N, CA, C and O atoms as a GROMACS GRO file, in nm:
protein
  540
    1MET      N    1   0.541  -1.856  -1.053
    1MET     CA    2   0.449  -1.877  -0.970
    1MET      C    3   0.335  -1.955  -1.010
    1MET      O    4   0.285  -1.950  -1.122
    2SER      N    5   0.286  -2.048  -0.889
    2SER     CA    6   0.204  -2.137  -0.952
    2SER      C    7   0.066  -2.077  -0.947
    2SER      O    8   0.050  -1.969  -0.890
    3GLU      N    9  -0.038  -2.142  -1.003
    3GLU     CA   10  -0.162  -2.105  -1.050
    3GLU      C   11  -0.265  -2.104  -0.920
    3GLU      O   12  -0.367  -2.035  -0.909
    4ASN      N   13  -0.212  -2.202  -0.823
    4ASN     CA   14  -0.322  -2.207  -0.701
    4ASN      C   15  -0.259  -2.121  -0.585
    4ASN      O   16  -0.312  -2.140  -0.475
    5LYS      N   17  -0.149  -2.024  -0.588
    5LYS     CA   18  -0.134  -1.961  -0.485
    5LYS      C   19  -0.209  -1.844  -0.474
    5LYS      O   20  -0.232  -1.760  -0.561
    6VAL      N   21  -0.249  -1.848  -0.339
    6VAL     CA   22  -0.342  -1.708  -0.292
    6VAL      C   23  -0.272  -1.647  -0.171
    6VAL      O   24  -0.180  -1.705  -0.113
    7VAL      N   25  -0.321  -1.528  -0.137
    7VAL     CA   26  -0.276  -1.467  -0.043
    7VAL      C   27  -0.369  -1.484   0.048
    7VAL      O   28  -0.483  -1.453   0.013
    8HIS      N   29  -0.351  -1.536   0.188
    8HIS     CA   30  -0.417  -1.562   0.305
    8HIS      C   31  -0.422  -1.439   0.384
    8HIS      O   32  -0.312  -1.388   0.407
    9MET      N   33  -0.527  -1.381   0.431
    9MET     CA   34  -0.535  -1.275   0.534
    9MET      C   35  -0.516  -1.325   0.649
    9MET      O   36  -0.521  -1.446   0.672
   10ALA      N   37  -0.486  -1.215   0.754
   10ALA     CA   38  -0.442  -1.249   0.872
   10ALA      C   39  -0.539  -1.339   0.951
   10ALA      O   40  -0.659  -1.328   0.927
   11GLU      N   41  -0.503  -1.414   1.029
   11GLU     CA   42  -0.588  -1.501   1.091
   11GLU      C   43  -0.640  -1.452   1.192
   11GLU      O   44  -0.558  -1.416   1.275
   12ASP      N   45  -0.767  -1.433   1.224
   12ASP     CA   46  -0.806  -1.370   1.326
   12ASP      C   47  -0.893  -1.495   1.404
   12ASP      O   48  -0.884  -1.610   1.360
   13ASN      N   49  -0.971  -1.466   1.515
   13ASN     CA   50  -1.062  -1.566   1.572
   13ASN      C   51  -1.184  -1.533   1.521
   13ASN      O   52  -1.271  -1.486   1.594
   14ASN      N   53  -1.205  -1.557   1.384
   14ASN     CA   54  -1.330  -1.497   1.304
   14ASN      C   55  -1.391  -1.664   1.311
   14ASN      O   56  -1.321  -1.765   1.298
   15GLU      N   57  -1.544  -1.661   1.337
   15GLU     CA   58  -1.595  -1.760   1.314
   15GLU      C   59  -1.669  -1.778   1.176
   15GLU      O   60  -1.733  -1.878   1.142
   16LEU      N   61  -1.648  -1.664   1.104
   16LEU     CA   62  -1.726  -1.676   0.949
   16LEU      C   63  -1.636  -1.742   0.853
   16LEU      O   64  -1.684  -1.781   0.747
   17GLY      N   65  -1.519  -1.758   0.877
   17GLY     CA   66  -1.447  -1.818   0.754
   17GLY      C   67  -1.316  -1.755   0.727
   17GLY      O   68  -1.285  -1.649   0.783
   18LYS      N   69  -1.244  -1.809   0.651
   18LYS     CA   70  -1.124  -1.733   0.603
   18LYS      C   71  -1.150  -1.678   0.480
   18LYS      O   72  -1.245  -1.706   0.407
   19ILE      N   73  -1.022  -1.565   0.449
   19ILE     CA   74  -1.036  -1.484   0.340
   19ILE      C   75  -0.919  -1.515   0.249
   19ILE      O   76  -0.805  -1.518   0.298
   20GLU      N   77  -0.935  -1.534   0.146
   20GLU     CA   78  -0.835  -1.557   0.043
   20GLU      C   79  -0.827  -1.470  -0.072
   20GLU      O   80  -0.931  -1.465  -0.138
   21ILE      N   81  -0.722  -1.394  -0.115
   21ILE     CA   82  -0.707  -1.317  -0.249
   21ILE      C   83  -0.625  -1.372  -0.345
   21ILE      O   84  -0.507  -1.396  -0.321
   22SER      N   85  -0.688  -1.399  -0.473
   22SER     CA   86  -0.622  -1.439  -0.588
   22SER      C   87  -0.496  -1.315  -0.640
   22SER      O   88  -0.509  -1.193  -0.637
   23PRO      N   89  -0.396  -1.382  -0.679
   23PRO     CA   90  -0.290  -1.299  -0.745
   23PRO      C   91  -0.360  -1.201  -0.868
   23PRO      O   92  -0.322  -1.085  -0.881
   24GLU      N   93  -0.450  -1.251  -0.943
   24GLU     CA   94  -0.498  -1.179  -1.041
   24GLU      C   95  -0.615  -1.056  -0.992
   24GLU      O   96  -0.656  -0.962  -1.062
   25VAL      N   97  -0.650  -1.086  -0.866
   25VAL     CA   98  -0.689  -0.953  -0.812
   25VAL      C   99  -0.593  -0.853  -0.771
   25VAL      O  100  -0.626  -0.735  -0.763
   26ILE      N  101  -0.476  -0.895  -0.746
   26ILE     CA  102  -0.361  -0.791  -0.714
   26ILE      C  103  -0.318  -0.730  -0.839
   26ILE      O  104  -0.271  -0.617  -0.849
   27GLU      N  105  -0.338  -0.811  -0.931
   27GLU     CA  106  -0.274  -0.751  -1.077
   27GLU      C  107  -0.348  -0.640  -1.104
   27GLU      O  108  -0.290  -0.533  -1.125
   28VAL      N  109  -0.510  -0.651  -1.108
   28VAL     CA  110  -0.604  -0.577  -1.152
   28VAL      C  111  -0.589  -0.450  -1.071
   28VAL      O  112  -0.566  -0.345  -1.131
   29ILE      N  113  -0.603  -0.452  -0.922
   29ILE     CA  114  -0.584  -0.326  -0.848
   29ILE      C  115  -0.456  -0.273  -0.859
   29ILE      O  116  -0.445  -0.152  -0.842
   30THR      N  117  -0.365  -0.334  -0.883
   30THR     CA  118  -0.232  -0.249  -0.938
   30THR      C  119  -0.225  -0.188  -1.057
   30THR      O  120  -0.178  -0.074  -1.066
   31GLY      N  121  -0.270  -0.255  -1.162
   31GLY     CA  122  -0.288  -0.186  -1.288
   31GLY      C  123  -0.383  -0.060  -1.272
   31GLY      O  124  -0.344   0.051  -1.310
   32LEU      N  125  -0.510  -0.079  -1.213
   32LEU     CA  126  -0.586   0.044  -1.219
   32LEU      C  127  -0.538   0.154  -1.121
   32LEU      O  128  -0.594   0.263  -1.124
   33ALA      N  129  -0.446   0.135  -1.043
   33ALA     CA  130  -0.394   0.236  -0.933
   33ALA      C  131  -0.288   0.295  -1.024
   33ALA      O  132  -0.259   0.415  -1.026
   34ALA      N  133  -0.226   0.191  -1.106
   34ALA     CA  134  -0.106   0.282  -1.192
   34ALA      C  135  -0.178   0.383  -1.294
   34ALA      O  136  -0.143   0.501  -1.303
   35LEU      N  137  -0.267   0.334  -1.361
   35LEU     CA  138  -0.342   0.411  -1.466
   35LEU      C  139  -0.408   0.548  -1.408
   35LEU      O  140  -0.448   0.638  -1.482
   36GLU      N  141  -0.412   0.550  -1.285
   36GLU     CA  142  -0.479   0.694  -1.220
   36GLU      C  143  -0.397   0.793  -1.231
   36GLU      O  144  -0.445   0.906  -1.236
   37ILE      N  145  -0.262   0.776  -1.237
   37ILE     CA  146  -0.164   0.886  -1.233
   37ILE      C  147  -0.131   0.926  -1.358
   37ILE      O  148  -0.096   0.849  -1.448
   38GLU      N  149  -0.142   1.057  -1.367
   38GLU     CA  150  -0.128   1.137  -1.473
   38GLU      C  151   0.018   1.154  -1.553
   38GLU      O  152   0.114   1.203  -1.493
   39GLY      N  153   0.026   1.120  -1.662
   39GLY     CA  154   0.154   1.083  -1.739
   39GLY      C  155   0.156   0.940  -1.755
   39GLY      O  156   0.254   0.896  -1.816
   40VAL      N  157   0.076   0.862  -1.718
   40VAL     CA  158   0.088   0.721  -1.746
   40VAL      C  159   0.005   0.706  -1.874
   40VAL      O  160  -0.116   0.729  -1.873
   41GLY      N  161   0.076   0.664  -1.991
   41GLY     CA  162  -0.003   0.635  -2.097
   41GLY      C  163  -0.085   0.517  -2.104
   41GLY      O  164  -0.204   0.515  -2.135
   42MET      N  165   0.009   0.392  -2.063
   42MET     CA  166  -0.095   0.242  -2.080
   42MET      C  167   0.035   0.159  -2.023
   42MET      O  168   0.154   0.186  -2.038
   43LEU      N  169  -0.019   0.064  -1.959
   43LEU     CA  170   0.054  -0.065  -1.916
   43LEU      C  171   0.094  -0.139  -2.019
   43LEU      O  172   0.020  -0.140  -2.118
   44ARG      N  173   0.199  -0.205  -2.021
   44ARG     CA  174   0.244  -0.300  -2.155
   44ARG      C  175   0.273  -0.430  -2.091
   44ARG      O  176   0.355  -0.454  -2.003
   45GLY      N  177   0.178  -0.524  -2.159
   45GLY     CA  178   0.230  -0.670  -2.115
   45GLY      C  179   0.339  -0.722  -2.202
   45GLY      O  180   0.416  -0.658  -2.274
   46ASN      N  181   0.329  -0.860  -2.181
   46ASN     CA  182   0.430  -0.957  -2.270
   46ASN      C  183   0.363  -0.996  -2.391
   46ASN      O  184   0.262  -0.930  -2.416
   47PHE      N  185   0.391  -1.074  -2.461
   47PHE     CA  186   0.320  -1.143  -2.565
   47PHE      C  187   0.241  -1.272  -2.523
   47PHE      O  188   0.146  -1.309  -2.591
   48ALA      N  189   0.285  -1.343  -2.402
   48ALA     CA  190   0.186  -1.422  -2.364
   48ALA      C  191   0.069  -1.380  -2.296
   48ALA      O  192  -0.035  -1.446  -2.301
   49SER      N  193   0.081  -1.263  -2.226
   49SER     CA  194  -0.056  -1.180  -2.145
   49SER      C  195  -0.145  -1.135  -2.293
   49SER      O  196  -0.267  -1.147  -2.300
   50GLY      N  197  -0.083  -1.098  -2.376
   50GLY     CA  198  -0.146  -1.032  -2.488
   50GLY      C  199  -0.243  -1.163  -2.572
   50GLY      O  200  -0.354  -1.146  -2.622
   51VAL      N  201  -0.168  -1.283  -2.569
   51VAL     CA  202  -0.255  -1.369  -2.642
   51VAL      C  203  -0.352  -1.398  -2.550
   51VAL      O  204  -0.468  -1.390  -2.592
   52ALA      N  205  -0.332  -1.435  -2.414
   52ALA     CA  206  -0.434  -1.464  -2.316
   52ALA      C  207  -0.555  -1.364  -2.329
   52ALA      O  208  -0.668  -1.408  -2.350
   53GLU      N  209  -0.532  -1.233  -2.316
   53GLU     CA  210  -0.643  -1.135  -2.308
   53GLU      C  211  -0.700  -1.154  -2.438
   53GLU      O  212  -0.822  -1.144  -2.426
   54ARG      N  213  -0.666  -1.178  -2.561
   54ARG     CA  214  -0.745  -1.213  -2.684
   54ARG      C  215  -0.806  -1.314  -2.680
   54ARG      O  216  -0.896  -1.319  -2.764
   55PHE      N  217  -0.792  -1.423  -2.603
   55PHE     CA  218  -0.867  -1.530  -2.605
   55PHE      C  219  -0.963  -1.524  -2.467
   55PHE      O  220  -1.026  -1.623  -2.430
   56GLY      N  221  -0.967  -1.412  -2.403
   56GLY     CA  222  -1.075  -1.383  -2.297
   56GLY      C  223  -1.004  -1.441  -2.171
   56GLY      O  224  -1.081  -1.432  -2.075
   57ARG      N  225  -0.877  -1.502  -2.136
   57ARG     CA  226  -0.863  -1.554  -2.017
   57ARG      C  227  -0.800  -1.468  -1.921
   57ARG      O  228  -0.774  -1.498  -1.804
   58LYS      N  229  -0.773  -1.349  -1.984
   58LYS     CA  230  -0.684  -1.256  -1.855
   58LYS      C  231  -0.740  -1.115  -1.900
   58LYS      O  232  -0.745  -1.073  -2.016
   59SER      N  233  -0.782  -1.051  -1.785
   59SER     CA  234  -0.834  -0.932  -1.783
   59SER      C  235  -0.720  -0.803  -1.841
   59SER      O  236  -0.604  -0.810  -1.799
   60SER      N  237  -0.754  -0.701  -1.928
   60SER     CA  238  -0.672  -0.613  -1.960
   60SER      C  239  -0.610  -0.526  -1.848
   60SER      O  240  -0.496  -0.479  -1.851
   61HIS      N  241  -0.699  -0.513  -1.753
   61HIS     CA  242  -0.663  -0.426  -1.646
   61HIS      C  243  -0.526  -0.495  -1.588
   61HIS      O  244  -0.436  -0.416  -1.557
   62GLY      N  245  -0.511  -0.583  -1.577
   62GLY     CA  246  -0.379  -0.650  -1.496
   62GLY      C  247  -0.266  -0.671  -1.608
   62GLY      O  248  -0.161  -0.724  -1.573
   63LYS      N  249  -0.281  -0.637  -1.726
   63LYS     CA  250  -0.156  -0.663  -1.820
   63LYS      C  251  -0.057  -0.557  -1.782
   63LYS      O  252  -0.080  -0.439  -1.759
   64GLY      N  253   0.066  -0.626  -1.780
   64GLY     CA  254   0.175  -0.517  -1.740
   64GLY      C  255   0.221  -0.539  -1.617
   64GLY      O  256   0.320  -0.479  -1.575
   65VAL      N  257   0.145  -0.643  -1.531
   65VAL     CA  258   0.174  -0.594  -1.394
   65VAL      C  259   0.228  -0.778  -1.347
   65VAL      O  260   0.159  -0.870  -1.390
   66LYS      N  261   0.319  -0.799  -1.283
   66LYS     CA  262   0.379  -0.930  -1.235
   66LYS      C  263   0.374  -0.933  -1.085
   66LYS      O  264   0.433  -0.845  -1.022
   67VAL      N  265   0.316  -1.016  -1.032
   67VAL     CA  266   0.296  -1.024  -0.857
   67VAL      C  267   0.402  -1.172  -0.850
   67VAL      O  268   0.413  -1.269  -0.925
   68ASP      N  269   0.466  -1.135  -0.732
   68ASP     CA  270   0.550  -1.209  -0.679
   68ASP      C  271   0.495  -1.232  -0.523
   68ASP      O  272   0.505  -1.146  -0.435
   69LEU      N  273   0.438  -1.355  -0.506
   69LEU     CA  274   0.393  -1.359  -0.355
   69LEU      C  275   0.496  -1.418  -0.275
   69LEU      O  276   0.545  -1.520  -0.322
   70LYS      N  277   0.540  -1.378  -0.163
   70LYS     CA  278   0.645  -1.410  -0.064
   70LYS      C  279   0.579  -1.424   0.083
   70LYS      O  280   0.468  -1.376   0.103
   71ASP      N  281   0.642  -1.484   0.172
   71ASP     CA  282   0.581  -1.498   0.288
   71ASP      C  283   0.594  -1.372   0.393
   71ASP      O  284   0.546  -1.373   0.507
   72ALA      N  285   0.657  -1.277   0.345
   72ALA     CA  286   0.676  -1.155   0.390
   72ALA      C  287   0.569  -1.041   0.370
   72ALA      O  288   0.533  -0.958   0.453
   73GLY      N  289   0.522  -1.058   0.233
   73GLY     CA  290   0.427  -0.964   0.159
   73GLY      C  291   0.408  -0.986   0.006
   73GLY      O  292   0.367  -1.094  -0.038
   74VAL      N  293   0.436  -0.890  -0.066
   74VAL     CA  294   0.411  -0.928  -0.221
   74VAL      C  295   0.501  -0.815  -0.274
   74VAL      O  296   0.508  -0.704  -0.222
   75SER      N  297   0.577  -0.859  -0.393
   75SER     CA  298   0.663  -0.766  -0.478
   75SER      C  299   0.605  -0.758  -0.617
   75SER      O  300   0.575  -0.854  -0.688
   76LEU      N  301   0.594  -0.639  -0.644
   76LEU     CA  302   0.544  -0.610  -0.791
   76LEU      C  303   0.625  -0.566  -0.880
   76LEU      O  304   0.718  -0.495  -0.841
   77GLU      N  305   0.610  -0.597  -1.022
   77GLU     CA  306   0.668  -0.528  -1.127
   77GLU      C  307   0.566  -0.464  -1.209
   77GLU      O  308   0.462  -0.522  -1.239
   78VAL      N  309   0.597  -0.342  -1.246
   78VAL     CA  310   0.483  -0.272  -1.340
   78VAL      C  311   0.574  -0.216  -1.471
   78VAL      O  312   0.661  -0.129  -1.470
   79TYR      N  313   0.530  -0.289  -1.572
   79TYR     CA  314   0.552  -0.229  -1.714
   79TYR      C  315   0.473  -0.127  -1.795
   79TYR      O  316   0.366  -0.154  -1.849
   80VAL      N  317   0.531  -0.008  -1.798
   80VAL     CA  318   0.457   0.098  -1.827
   80VAL      C  319   0.516   0.181  -1.946
   80VAL      O  320   0.637   0.193  -1.965
   81ILE      N  321   0.433   0.230  -2.013
   81ILE     CA  322   0.443   0.339  -2.121
   81ILE      C  323   0.396   0.468  -2.079
   81ILE      O  324   0.277   0.496  -2.061
   82THR      N  325   0.510   0.560  -2.061
   82THR     CA  326   0.480   0.712  -2.012
   82THR      C  327   0.426   0.799  -2.157
   82THR      O  328   0.450   0.767  -2.274
   83ASN      N  329   0.362   0.893  -2.117
   83ASN     CA  330   0.354   1.007  -2.212
   83ASN      C  331   0.461   1.090  -2.250
   83ASN      O  332   0.544   1.120  -2.164
   84TYR      N  333   0.471   1.129  -2.357
   84TYR     CA  334   0.562   1.227  -2.384
   84TYR      C  335   0.556   1.384  -2.301
   84TYR      O  336   0.455   1.452  -2.284
   85GLY      N  337   0.687   1.414  -2.261
   85GLY     CA  338   0.680   1.543  -2.204
   85GLY      C  339   0.650   1.552  -2.034
   85GLY      O  340   0.630   1.655  -1.970
   86VAL      N  341   0.653   1.442  -1.992
   86VAL     CA  342   0.634   1.441  -1.849
   86VAL      C  343   0.776   1.382  -1.788
   86VAL      O  344   0.859   1.314  -1.847
   87SER      N  345   0.777   1.426  -1.662
   87SER     CA  346   0.914   1.383  -1.587
   87SER      C  347   0.888   1.226  -1.540
   87SER      O  348   0.796   1.194  -1.464
   88ILE      N  349   0.975   1.141  -1.592
   88ILE     CA  350   0.950   1.030  -1.579
   88ILE      C  351   0.973   0.971  -1.439
   88ILE      O  352   0.908   0.874  -1.401
   89PRO      N  353   1.068   1.032  -1.358
   89PRO     CA  354   1.096   0.992  -1.224
   89PRO      C  355   0.986   1.050  -1.152
   89PRO      O  356   0.925   0.967  -1.085
   90ASP      N  357   0.940   1.171  -1.146
   90ASP     CA  358   0.828   1.208  -1.065
   90ASP      C  359   0.717   1.091  -1.102
   90ASP      O  360   0.685   1.017  -1.009
   91VAL      N  361   0.656   1.069  -1.229
   91VAL     CA  362   0.533   0.981  -1.259
   91VAL      C  363   0.566   0.833  -1.204
   91VAL      O  364   0.469   0.764  -1.170
   92CYS      N  365   0.676   0.788  -1.194
   92CYS     CA  366   0.720   0.647  -1.143
   92CYS      C  367   0.708   0.657  -0.996
   92CYS      O  368   0.678   0.555  -0.934
   93GLN      N  369   0.726   0.762  -0.937
   93GLN     CA  370   0.762   0.777  -0.798
   93GLN      C  371   0.586   0.784  -0.727
   93GLN      O  372   0.541   0.721  -0.631
   94LYS      N  373   0.508   0.895  -0.824
   94LYS     CA  374   0.391   0.909  -0.786
   94LYS      C  375   0.300   0.757  -0.793
   94LYS      O  376   0.209   0.730  -0.715
   95MET      N  377   0.344   0.676  -0.895
   95MET     CA  378   0.284   0.547  -0.933
   95MET      C  379   0.326   0.449  -0.830
   95MET      O  380   0.245   0.360  -0.808
   96GLN      N  381   0.434   0.447  -0.764
   96GLN     CA  382   0.484   0.356  -0.666
   96GLN      C  383   0.390   0.391  -0.559
   96GLN      O  384   0.317   0.298  -0.525
   97GLU      N  385   0.374   0.499  -0.501
   97GLU     CA  386   0.309   0.557  -0.378
   97GLU      C  387   0.160   0.516  -0.411
   97GLU      O  388   0.102   0.436  -0.338
   98ASN      N  389   0.100   0.574  -0.525
   98ASN     CA  390  -0.041   0.529  -0.524
   98ASN      C  391  -0.079   0.364  -0.515
   98ASN      O  392  -0.164   0.308  -0.446
   99ILE      N  393   0.011   0.313  -0.604
   99ILE     CA  394  -0.009   0.144  -0.587
   99ILE      C  395   0.006   0.080  -0.421
   99ILE      O  396  -0.068  -0.008  -0.378
  100ILE      N  397   0.092   0.131  -0.359
  100ILE     CA  398   0.114   0.093  -0.216
  100ILE      C  399   0.022   0.139  -0.139
  100ILE      O  400  -0.008   0.071  -0.041
  101GLN      N  401  -0.037   0.246  -0.160
  101GLN     CA  402  -0.150   0.308  -0.060
  101GLN      C  403  -0.299   0.239  -0.111
  101GLN      O  404  -0.396   0.219  -0.037
  102THR      N  405  -0.293   0.213  -0.235
  102THR     CA  406  -0.432   0.131  -0.273
  102THR      C  407  -0.428  -0.003  -0.233
  102THR      O  408  -0.525  -0.062  -0.185
  103LEU      N  409  -0.325  -0.050  -0.251
  103LEU     CA  410  -0.334  -0.217  -0.181
  103LEU      C  411  -0.351  -0.192  -0.050
  103LEU      O  412  -0.453  -0.237   0.001
  104LYS      N  413  -0.262  -0.121   0.029
  104LYS     CA  414  -0.287  -0.117   0.176
  104LYS      C  415  -0.439  -0.090   0.208
  104LYS      O  416  -0.500  -0.164   0.285
  105ASN      N  417  -0.502   0.024   0.143
  105ASN     CA  418  -0.652   0.038   0.169
  105ASN      C  419  -0.753  -0.087   0.147
  105ASN      O  420  -0.828  -0.147   0.224
  106MET      N  421  -0.727  -0.099   0.027
  106MET     CA  422  -0.836  -0.208  -0.022
  106MET      C  423  -0.828  -0.364   0.024
  106MET      O  424  -0.924  -0.439   0.040
  107ILE      N  425  -0.690  -0.395   0.044
  107ILE     CA  426  -0.678  -0.555   0.101
  107ILE      C  427  -0.582  -0.595   0.181
  107ILE      O  428  -0.554  -0.713   0.198
  108ALA      N  429  -0.511  -0.474   0.248
  108ALA     CA  430  -0.444  -0.444   0.367
  108ALA      C  431  -0.319  -0.571   0.356
  108ALA      O  432  -0.306  -0.666   0.433
  109ILE      N  433  -0.252  -0.543   0.260
  109ILE     CA  434  -0.145  -0.647   0.217
  109ILE      C  435  -0.023  -0.567   0.218
  109ILE      O  436  -0.018  -0.453   0.170
  110LYS      N  437   0.091  -0.636   0.281
  110LYS     CA  438   0.225  -0.550   0.288
  110LYS      C  439   0.291  -0.577   0.143
  110LYS      O  440   0.307  -0.687   0.091
  111VAL      N  441   0.320  -0.464   0.098
  111VAL     CA  442   0.387  -0.471  -0.006
  111VAL      C  443   0.539  -0.442  -0.015
  111VAL      O  444   0.579  -0.327   0.002
  112LEU      N  445   0.616  -0.534  -0.039
  112LEU     CA  446   0.744  -0.508  -0.003
  112LEU      C  447   0.827  -0.428  -0.117
  112LEU      O  448   0.924  -0.360  -0.085
  113GLN      N  449   0.790  -0.437  -0.234
  113GLN     CA  450   0.860  -0.348  -0.322
  113GLN      C  451   0.750  -0.321  -0.452
  113GLN      O  452   0.648  -0.389  -0.463
  114VAL      N  453   0.783  -0.220  -0.543
  114VAL     CA  454   0.726  -0.188  -0.652
  114VAL      C  455   0.814  -0.130  -0.753
  114VAL      O  456   0.846  -0.011  -0.758
  115ASP      N  457   0.848  -0.217  -0.830
  115ASP     CA  458   0.955  -0.206  -0.952
  115ASP      C  459   0.896  -0.159  -1.074
  115ASP      O  460   0.835  -0.238  -1.146
  116VAL      N  461   0.910  -0.022  -1.110
  116VAL     CA  462   0.868   0.019  -1.223
  116VAL      C  463   0.941   0.015  -1.354
  116VAL      O  464   1.042   0.085  -1.351
  117HIS      N  465   0.923  -0.035  -1.451
  117HIS     CA  466   1.012  -0.058  -1.610
  117HIS      C  467   0.925   0.019  -1.698
  117HIS      O  468   0.810  -0.008  -1.732
  118VAL      N  469   1.013   0.140  -1.738
  118VAL     CA  470   0.941   0.231  -1.825
  118VAL      C  471   0.993   0.163  -1.967
  118VAL      O  472   1.113   0.169  -1.994
  119VAL      N  473   0.903   0.102  -2.052
  119VAL     CA  474   0.932   0.034  -2.160
  119VAL      C  475   0.910   0.120  -2.280
  119VAL      O  476   0.947   0.076  -2.388
  120GLY      N  477   0.851   0.242  -2.273
  120GLY     CA  478   0.831   0.328  -2.384
  120GLY      C  479   0.758   0.447  -2.354
  120GLY      O  480   0.698   0.464  -2.248
  121VAL      N  481   0.766   0.544  -2.463
  121VAL     CA  482   0.706   0.679  -2.448
  121VAL      C  483   0.587   0.695  -2.550
  121VAL      O  484   0.610   0.684  -2.670
  122HIS      N  485   0.472   0.720  -2.506
  122HIS     CA  486   0.377   0.751  -2.598
  122HIS      C  487   0.366   0.882  -2.673
  122HIS      O  488   0.359   0.975  -2.593
  123PHE      N  489   0.362   0.922  -2.803
  123PHE     CA  490   0.397   1.042  -2.860
  123PHE      C  491   0.231   1.064  -2.925
  123PHE      O  492   0.175   0.981  -2.996
  124GLU      N  493   0.180   1.176  -2.887
  124GLU     CA  494   0.065   1.193  -2.960
  124GLU      C  495   0.081   1.225  -3.072
  124GLU      O  496   0.178   1.296  -3.094
  125GLY      N  497  -0.014   1.181  -3.193
  125GLY     CA  498   0.034   1.232  -3.346
  125GLY      C  499  -0.088   1.208  -3.414
  125GLY      O  500  -0.190   1.188  -3.348
  126LYS      N  501  -0.092   1.206  -3.538
  126LYS     CA  502  -0.193   1.196  -3.650
  126LYS      C  503  -0.243   1.053  -3.624
  126LYS      O  504  -0.356   1.042  -3.673
  127GLY      N  505  -0.210   0.960  -3.576
  127GLY     CA  506  -0.269   0.818  -3.594
  127GLY      C  507  -0.343   0.782  -3.466
  127GLY      O  508  -0.400   0.674  -3.449
  128ASP      N  509  -0.337   0.891  -3.368
  128ASP     CA  510  -0.415   0.860  -3.241
  128ASP      C  511  -0.557   0.814  -3.264
  128ASP      O  512  -0.607   0.875  -3.359
  129LEU      N  513  -0.637   0.728  -3.209
  129LEU     CA  514  -0.771   0.718  -3.228
  129LEU      C  515  -0.846   0.855  -3.160
  129LEU      O  516  -0.934   0.914  -3.222
  130GLU      N  517  -0.806   0.892  -3.039
  130GLU     CA  518  -0.874   1.009  -2.976
  130GLU      C  519  -0.821   1.112  -3.013
  130GLU      O  520  -0.698   1.120  -3.010
  131PRO      N  521  -0.898   1.218  -3.056
  131PRO     CA  522  -0.839   1.344  -3.115
  131PRO      C  523  -0.795   1.436  -2.995
  131PRO      O  524  -0.843   1.420  -2.883
  132SER      N  525  -0.716   1.518  -3.018
  132SER     CA  526  -0.628   1.577  -2.909
  132SER      C  527  -0.711   1.690  -2.888
  132SER      O  528  -0.769   1.751  -2.978
  133LYS      N  529  -0.717   1.724  -2.736
  133LYS     CA  530  -0.792   1.851  -2.691
  133LYS      C  531  -0.727   1.951  -2.670
  133LYS      O  532  -0.641   1.964  -2.584
  134LYS      N  533  -0.773   2.051  -2.769
  134LYS     CA  534  -0.710   2.183  -2.732
  134LYS      C  535  -0.792   2.282  -2.667
  134LYS      O  536  -0.913   2.286  -2.691
  135ASP      N  537  -0.734   2.367  -2.581
  135ASP     CA  538  -0.804   2.466  -2.502
  135ASP      C  539  -0.798   2.614  -2.545
  135ASP      O  540  -0.857   2.700  -2.479
   0.00000   0.00000   0.00000
């Protein structure tokens, strides 16, 4: 995907100007919508996105999300690590539904597909930074 691709919103007879949305905005919205789902541990980026994040070139909210802009809409790939003990198919389906609904509400873009790749399972243990909450 080239760096200068943007999503052009529907052409209306609007005298105010045109609206363009960067793919990075779609990545961030998708990442935040995915993390809203209970059972999602974190998104997982690749090595290149990790390096870019460390140098401050990419937001951590968009890591683990790949956006493919097409004429008919947008296709998304989300790489996720789920929490141990959850139903992975249920979590993934809820994530897909939430991402599609959030993008539809926020930027009125047609989502062609959301492919979810579960690349790991997060186990809570002694090495966690946050203490486990016991009720």
